[in-house]
């Protein structure tokens, strides 16, 4: 594909509680040129220092939204962007609800799996950032839906996101949707003008030899191309690299 000056380069990556954050950040810096923006999920709030030391001194800015608490540590969505290219107009945390509800979750520690009934301590969130790029306004929503087995709950969370965006704003909604089975998510997003940039990429490793798609990129009134999944072992997810042309719909 021919490069144009209208194209931005982005990454979406669930970093699995930051368990291998140091080698992950080193790999991102070494294997490719720095991207125009990064969207991370499950990023540990107490490790924002690694981003500040590696990127914010290179004209990057970081925005964080707390999403959940696990073993007394806070994790959430993190957007990092090149402020020389992207002018930030606003950012906000979108509450997806759920505080106090019970959920059935799968927990993995190494190669061991456990299933537990847990009460949600805080509302789930998504992180919205609205930018101006070459005179075009668009929103980027970094998303991490619940990791339980109930699709209905996840669809309700996705509804909160599209409601927050309004009817026609050029936008990317991306991240870990924890929605490997069924077409309900794609159907819901299509109702509001969002098209999946890809399907059938097995982005998540549940266990040895067991892979499925948890991660998505939904586009509306912008064009996502060159989606590439990279098979690296820094997380139980694989990162997605892609390009986007804001304001150019398909």
mmCIF file of C-alpha atoms in Angstrom:
data_model
loop_
_atom_site.group_PDB
_atom_site.id
_atom_site.type_symbol
_atom_site.label_atom_id
_atom_site.label_comp_id
_atom_site.label_asym_id
_atom_site.label_seq_id
_atom_site.Cartn_x
_atom_site.Cartn_y
_atom_site.Cartn_z
ATOM 1 C CA UNK A 1 0.000 0.000 0.000
ATOM 2 C CA UNK A 2 1.335 3.430 -0.892
ATOM 3 C CA UNK A 3 2.173 5.597 2.098
ATOM 4 C CA UNK A 4 0.364 8.931 2.437
ATOM 5 C CA UNK A 5 0.823 11.810 4.842
ATOM 6 C CA UNK A 6 -2.770 11.301 6.038
ATOM 7 C CA UNK A 7 -2.003 7.932 7.596
ATOM 8 C CA UNK A 8 -1.467 7.401 11.312
ATOM 9 C CA UNK A 9 0.169 4.288 12.742
ATOM 10 C CA UNK A 10 -1.312 2.699 15.843
ATOM 11 C CA UNK A 11 -1.083 -0.290 18.176
ATOM 12 C CA UNK A 12 -3.682 -2.011 20.353
ATOM 13 C CA UNK A 13 -2.399 -4.436 22.991
ATOM 14 C CA UNK A 14 -3.700 -6.069 26.171
ATOM 15 C CA UNK A 15 -0.528 -6.314 28.249
ATOM 16 C CA UNK A 16 -1.787 -9.003 30.696
ATOM 17 C CA UNK A 17 -1.460 -7.048 33.967
ATOM 18 C CA UNK A 18 1.982 -5.840 32.884
ATOM 19 C CA UNK A 19 3.560 -9.149 33.883
ATOM 20 C CA UNK A 20 6.294 -8.747 31.237
ATOM 21 C CA UNK A 21 6.117 -4.999 30.852
ATOM 22 C CA UNK A 22 9.844 -4.238 30.764
ATOM 23 C CA UNK A 23 10.737 -6.586 27.884
ATOM 24 C CA UNK A 24 7.483 -5.622 26.159
ATOM 25 C CA UNK A 25 8.363 -1.914 26.121
ATOM 26 C CA UNK A 26 11.905 -2.707 25.000
ATOM 27 C CA UNK A 27 10.535 -4.836 22.156
ATOM 28 C CA UNK A 28 8.136 -2.112 21.037
ATOM 29 C CA UNK A 29 10.994 0.387 20.901
ATOM 30 C CA UNK A 30 13.386 -1.915 19.059
ATOM 31 C CA UNK A 31 11.261 -3.815 16.570
ATOM 32 C CA UNK A 32 9.655 -0.858 14.871
ATOM 33 C CA UNK A 33 9.765 2.887 14.638
ATOM 34 C CA UNK A 34 7.697 4.598 17.307
ATOM 35 C CA UNK A 35 4.003 4.603 16.439
ATOM 36 C CA UNK A 36 1.753 7.655 16.418
ATOM 37 C CA UNK A 37 -0.405 6.224 19.198
ATOM 38 C CA UNK A 38 -0.635 3.170 21.445
ATOM 39 C CA UNK A 39 -3.725 1.775 23.178
ATOM 40 C CA UNK A 40 -2.985 -0.591 26.041
ATOM 41 C CA UNK A 41 -5.403 -2.564 28.201
ATOM 42 C CA UNK A 42 -4.744 -4.101 31.646
ATOM 43 C CA UNK A 43 -1.954 -1.601 32.162
ATOM 44 C CA UNK A 44 -0.814 -1.371 35.813
ATOM 45 C CA UNK A 45 -1.264 2.120 37.193
ATOM 46 C CA UNK A 46 1.843 1.784 39.356
ATOM 47 C CA UNK A 47 4.001 1.254 36.244
ATOM 48 C CA UNK A 48 3.174 4.464 34.435
ATOM 49 C CA UNK A 49 6.757 5.447 35.223
ATOM 50 C CA UNK A 50 8.059 3.151 32.501
ATOM 51 C CA UNK A 51 6.040 5.058 29.918
ATOM 52 C CA UNK A 52 7.241 8.390 31.243
ATOM 53 C CA UNK A 53 10.862 7.293 31.062
ATOM 54 C CA UNK A 54 10.606 5.678 27.625
ATOM 55 C CA UNK A 55 8.198 7.883 25.686
ATOM 56 C CA UNK A 56 6.860 11.039 27.277
ATOM 57 C CA UNK A 57 10.226 12.740 26.886
ATOM 58 C CA UNK A 58 9.991 12.088 23.142
ATOM 59 C CA UNK A 59 6.947 14.315 22.567
ATOM 60 C CA UNK A 60 4.486 11.671 23.729
ATOM 61 C CA UNK A 61 1.661 12.206 26.202
ATOM 62 C CA UNK A 62 -0.084 9.548 28.282
ATOM 63 C CA UNK A 63 -3.735 9.326 29.421
ATOM 64 C CA UNK A 64 -4.902 6.664 31.882
ATOM 65 C CA UNK A 65 -8.306 5.435 33.058
ATOM 66 C CA UNK A 66 -8.642 3.031 36.000
ATOM 67 C CA UNK A 67 -10.663 -0.013 34.941
ATOM 68 C CA UNK A 68 -10.503 -2.656 37.658
ATOM 69 C CA UNK A 69 -8.713 -3.729 40.824
ATOM 70 C CA UNK A 70 -6.966 -7.085 41.113
ATOM 71 C CA UNK A 71 -5.118 -8.085 44.288
ATOM 72 C CA UNK A 72 -5.185 -4.504 45.545
ATOM 73 C CA UNK A 73 -3.579 -3.136 42.388
ATOM 74 C CA UNK A 74 -5.308 -0.904 39.863
ATOM 75 C CA UNK A 75 -5.248 -1.655 36.145
ATOM 76 C CA UNK A 76 -6.814 0.167 33.262
ATOM 77 C CA UNK A 77 -6.682 1.600 29.768
ATOM 78 C CA UNK A 78 -3.712 3.675 28.662
ATOM 79 C CA UNK A 79 -3.484 5.823 25.523
ATOM 80 C CA UNK A 80 -0.099 7.233 24.521
ATOM 81 C CA UNK A 81 0.069 9.616 21.572
ATOM 82 C CA UNK A 82 2.540 11.788 19.692
ATOM 83 C CA UNK A 83 1.481 15.319 20.568
ATOM 84 C CA UNK A 84 3.462 16.695 17.619
ATOM 85 C CA UNK A 85 0.976 14.960 15.300
ATOM 86 C CA UNK A 86 -2.214 14.733 17.336
ATOM 87 C CA UNK A 87 -3.826 17.700 19.063
ATOM 88 C CA UNK A 88 -5.791 16.514 22.085
ATOM 89 C CA UNK A 89 -9.161 18.281 22.370
ATOM 90 C CA UNK A 90 -10.612 16.278 25.237
ATOM 91 C CA UNK A 91 -10.363 13.010 27.113
ATOM 92 C CA UNK A 92 -12.803 11.301 29.412
ATOM 93 C CA UNK A 93 -13.437 8.047 31.179
ATOM 94 C CA UNK A 94 -16.593 6.287 30.020
ATOM 95 C CA UNK A 95 -18.195 4.358 32.857
ATOM 96 C CA UNK A 96 -19.441 0.952 31.716
ATOM 97 C CA UNK A 97 -21.163 0.121 35.005
ATOM 98 C CA UNK A 98 -21.077 -3.135 36.933
ATOM 99 C CA UNK A 99 -19.918 -2.115 40.403
ATOM 100 C CA UNK A 100 -21.270 -4.550 42.969
ATOM 101 C CA UNK A 101 -22.423 -7.129 40.425
ATOM 102 C CA UNK A 102 -21.402 -10.767 40.531
ATOM 103 C CA UNK A 103 -19.547 -12.278 37.610
ATOM 104 C CA UNK A 104 -18.139 -15.675 36.719
ATOM 105 C CA UNK A 105 -14.510 -15.275 35.684
ATOM 106 C CA UNK A 106 -11.697 -17.496 34.463
ATOM 107 C CA UNK A 107 -8.406 -16.894 36.262
ATOM 108 C CA UNK A 108 -5.091 -18.147 34.932
ATOM 109 C CA UNK A 109 -1.864 -18.366 36.885
ATOM 110 C CA UNK A 110 0.802 -19.814 34.601
ATOM 111 C CA UNK A 111 -0.646 -23.024 33.192
ATOM 112 C CA UNK A 112 -3.233 -23.378 35.957
ATOM 113 C CA UNK A 113 -6.866 -22.338 35.479
ATOM 114 C CA UNK A 114 -9.476 -21.498 38.058
ATOM 115 C CA UNK A 115 -13.128 -20.427 37.806
ATOM 116 C CA UNK A 116 -14.492 -18.126 40.477
ATOM 117 C CA UNK A 117 -17.620 -16.158 41.274
ATOM 118 C CA UNK A 118 -16.441 -12.641 42.074
ATOM 119 C CA UNK A 119 -18.108 -9.365 42.961
ATOM 120 C CA UNK A 120 -16.983 -6.418 40.838
ATOM 121 C CA UNK A 121 -15.312 -3.799 43.041
ATOM 122 C CA UNK A 122 -15.447 -0.858 40.615
ATOM 123 C CA UNK A 123 -17.210 0.133 37.422
ATOM 124 C CA UNK A 124 -15.573 -1.075 34.227
ATOM 125 C CA UNK A 125 -14.359 1.745 31.997
ATOM 126 C CA UNK A 126 -13.307 2.713 28.515
ATOM 127 C CA UNK A 127 -10.998 5.654 27.776
ATOM 128 C CA UNK A 128 -12.011 8.173 25.105
ATOM 129 C CA UNK A 129 -9.601 10.680 23.586
ATOM 130 C CA UNK A 130 -10.728 13.143 20.903
ATOM 131 C CA UNK A 131 -8.050 14.549 18.607
ATOM 132 C CA UNK A 132 -7.575 16.964 15.751
ATOM 133 C CA UNK A 133 -5.351 15.613 12.981
ATOM 134 C CA UNK A 134 -4.763 17.723 9.865
ATOM 135 C CA UNK A 135 -7.951 19.641 10.545
ATOM 136 C CA UNK A 136 -10.028 16.475 11.074
ATOM 137 C CA UNK A 137 -11.644 15.609 14.368
ATOM 138 C CA UNK A 138 -11.895 11.998 15.468
ATOM 139 C CA UNK A 139 -12.226 9.970 18.653
ATOM 140 C CA UNK A 140 -10.223 7.005 19.844
ATOM 141 C CA UNK A 141 -11.816 4.738 22.469
ATOM 142 C CA UNK A 142 -9.552 2.292 24.280
ATOM 143 C CA UNK A 143 -11.811 -0.518 25.481
ATOM 144 C CA UNK A 144 -11.640 -3.413 27.924
ATOM 145 C CA UNK A 145 -14.951 -5.181 28.522
ATOM 146 C CA UNK A 146 -15.668 -7.613 31.350
ATOM 147 C CA UNK A 147 -13.898 -10.966 31.302
ATOM 148 C CA UNK A 148 -16.913 -12.974 32.405
ATOM 149 C CA UNK A 149 -18.994 -15.459 30.417
ATOM 150 C CA UNK A 150 -22.090 -13.284 29.918
ATOM 151 C CA UNK A 151 -22.305 -11.730 26.457
ATOM 152 C CA UNK A 152 -25.367 -9.734 27.502
ATOM 153 C CA UNK A 153 -23.293 -7.827 30.055
ATOM 154 C CA UNK A 154 -20.602 -7.058 27.478
ATOM 155 C CA UNK A 155 -23.166 -5.863 24.949
ATOM 156 C CA UNK A 156 -24.533 -3.515 27.591
ATOM 157 C CA UNK A 157 -21.038 -2.151 28.146
ATOM 158 C CA UNK A 158 -20.538 -1.651 24.391
ATOM 159 C CA UNK A 159 -23.850 0.221 24.328
ATOM 160 C CA UNK A 160 -22.483 2.684 26.898
ATOM 161 C CA UNK A 161 -19.564 3.386 24.548
ATOM 162 C CA UNK A 162 -21.584 4.060 21.404
ATOM 163 C CA UNK A 163 -24.009 6.206 23.400
ATOM 164 C CA UNK A 164 -21.096 8.313 24.646
ATOM 165 C CA UNK A 165 -19.802 8.840 21.096
ATOM 166 C CA UNK A 166 -23.017 10.113 19.572
ATOM 167 C CA UNK A 167 -24.373 9.497 16.090
ATOM 168 C CA UNK A 168 -21.712 10.341 13.533
ATOM 169 C CA UNK A 169 -18.367 11.233 15.106
ATOM 170 C CA UNK A 170 -15.471 9.667 13.147
ATOM 171 C CA UNK A 171 -14.128 7.160 15.633
ATOM 172 C CA UNK A 172 -12.139 4.034 16.355
ATOM 173 C CA UNK A 173 -13.357 1.771 19.141
ATOM 174 C CA UNK A 174 -10.711 -0.832 19.839
ATOM 175 C CA UNK A 175 -9.169 -3.083 22.432
ATOM 176 C CA UNK A 176 -10.045 -6.248 24.337
ATOM 177 C CA UNK A 177 -13.786 -6.947 24.112
ATOM 178 C CA UNK A 178 -13.585 -10.449 25.641
ATOM 179 C CA UNK A 179 -16.137 -11.514 23.020
ATOM 180 C CA UNK A 180 -14.825 -14.619 21.243
ATOM 181 C CA UNK A 181 -18.131 -16.284 20.335
ATOM 182 C CA UNK A 182 -21.290 -15.027 18.666
ATOM 183 C CA UNK A 183 -22.132 -12.146 16.322
ATOM 184 C CA UNK A 184 -23.968 -9.927 18.796
ATOM 185 C CA UNK A 185 -21.087 -7.478 19.210
ATOM 186 C CA UNK A 186 -20.567 -6.942 15.479
ATOM 187 C CA UNK A 187 -24.332 -6.564 14.994
ATOM 188 C CA UNK A 188 -24.589 -3.982 17.779
ATOM 189 C CA UNK A 189 -21.662 -1.916 16.514
ATOM 190 C CA UNK A 190 -22.975 -2.018 12.924
ATOM 191 C CA UNK A 191 -26.270 -0.547 14.148
ATOM 192 C CA UNK A 192 -24.319 2.623 14.996
ATOM 193 C CA UNK A 193 -22.258 2.726 11.802
ATOM 194 C CA UNK A 194 -19.185 0.859 13.050
ATOM 195 C CA UNK A 195 -17.524 -1.736 10.840
ATOM 196 C CA UNK A 196 -15.035 -4.328 12.096
ATOM 197 C CA UNK A 197 -11.625 -3.740 10.518
ATOM 198 C CA UNK A 198 -10.958 -7.498 10.529
ATOM 199 C CA UNK A 199 -12.468 -10.800 11.598
ATOM 200 C CA UNK A 200 -11.104 -14.227 12.465
ATOM 201 C CA UNK A 201 -7.723 -13.170 13.828
ATOM 202 C CA UNK A 202 -7.022 -15.348 16.851
ATOM 203 C CA UNK A 203 -5.604 -12.658 19.091
ATOM 204 C CA UNK A 204 -5.885 -14.406 22.470
ATOM 205 C CA UNK A 205 -4.190 -17.515 23.888
ATOM 206 C CA UNK A 206 -6.476 -19.176 26.421
ATOM 207 C CA UNK A 207 -4.146 -22.116 26.882
ATOM 208 C CA UNK A 208 -1.722 -24.371 25.004
ATOM 209 C CA UNK A 209 -3.141 -24.812 21.511
ATOM 210 C CA UNK A 210 -6.348 -22.889 22.362
ATOM 211 C CA UNK A 211 -6.690 -19.554 20.563
ATOM 212 C CA UNK A 212 -9.623 -17.262 19.819
ATOM 213 C CA UNK A 213 -10.416 -13.654 18.962
ATOM 214 C CA UNK A 214 -10.968 -11.277 21.861
ATOM 215 C CA UNK A 215 -9.583 -8.120 20.277
ATOM 216 C CA UNK A 216 -11.321 -5.908 17.722
ATOM 217 C CA UNK A 217 -10.947 -2.621 15.889
ATOM 218 C CA UNK A 218 -14.229 -0.941 14.921
ATOM 219 C CA UNK A 219 -14.112 2.001 12.524
ATOM 220 C CA UNK A 220 -16.662 4.675 11.675
ATOM 221 C CA UNK A 221 -16.087 7.448 9.127
ATOM 222 C CA UNK A 222 -12.389 6.620 9.014
ATOM 223 C CA UNK A 223 -10.346 3.989 7.233
ATOM 224 C CA UNK A 224 -8.280 1.292 8.943
ATOM 225 C CA UNK A 225 -5.812 -0.671 6.824
ATOM 226 C CA UNK A 226 -2.762 -2.919 7.080
ATOM 227 C CA UNK A 227 -3.848 -4.682 10.254
ATOM 228 C CA UNK A 228 -1.044 -6.988 11.377
ATOM 229 C CA UNK A 229 -1.067 -9.318 14.383
ATOM 230 C CA UNK A 230 2.406 -10.038 15.760
ATOM 231 C CA UNK A 231 2.991 -13.338 17.558
ATOM 232 C CA UNK A 232 5.105 -12.396 20.545
ATOM 233 C CA UNK A 233 5.069 -13.830 24.055
ATOM 234 C CA UNK A 234 4.853 -10.730 26.269
ATOM 235 C CA UNK A 235 1.170 -11.325 27.077
ATOM 236 C CA UNK A 236 -1.694 -13.774 26.651
ATOM 237 C CA UNK A 237 -2.818 -11.490 23.802
ATOM 238 C CA UNK A 238 -1.059 -10.623 20.562
ATOM 239 C CA UNK A 239 -0.582 -6.953 19.639
ATOM 240 C CA UNK A 240 -2.348 -5.454 16.623
ATOM 241 C CA UNK A 241 -0.476 -2.946 14.451
ATOM 242 C CA UNK A 242 -2.492 -0.947 11.916
ATOM 243 C CA UNK A 243 -2.841 2.303 9.998
ATOM 244 C CA UNK A 244 -5.783 4.670 10.058
ATOM 245 C CA UNK A 245 -6.836 7.619 7.917
ATOM 246 C CA UNK A 246 -9.147 9.794 10.059
ATOM 247 C CA UNK A 247 -12.110 11.281 8.230
ATOM 248 C CA UNK A 248 -11.900 8.815 5.342
ATOM 249 C CA UNK A 249 -14.631 6.235 5.597
ATOM 250 C CA UNK A 250 -14.947 2.987 3.668
#
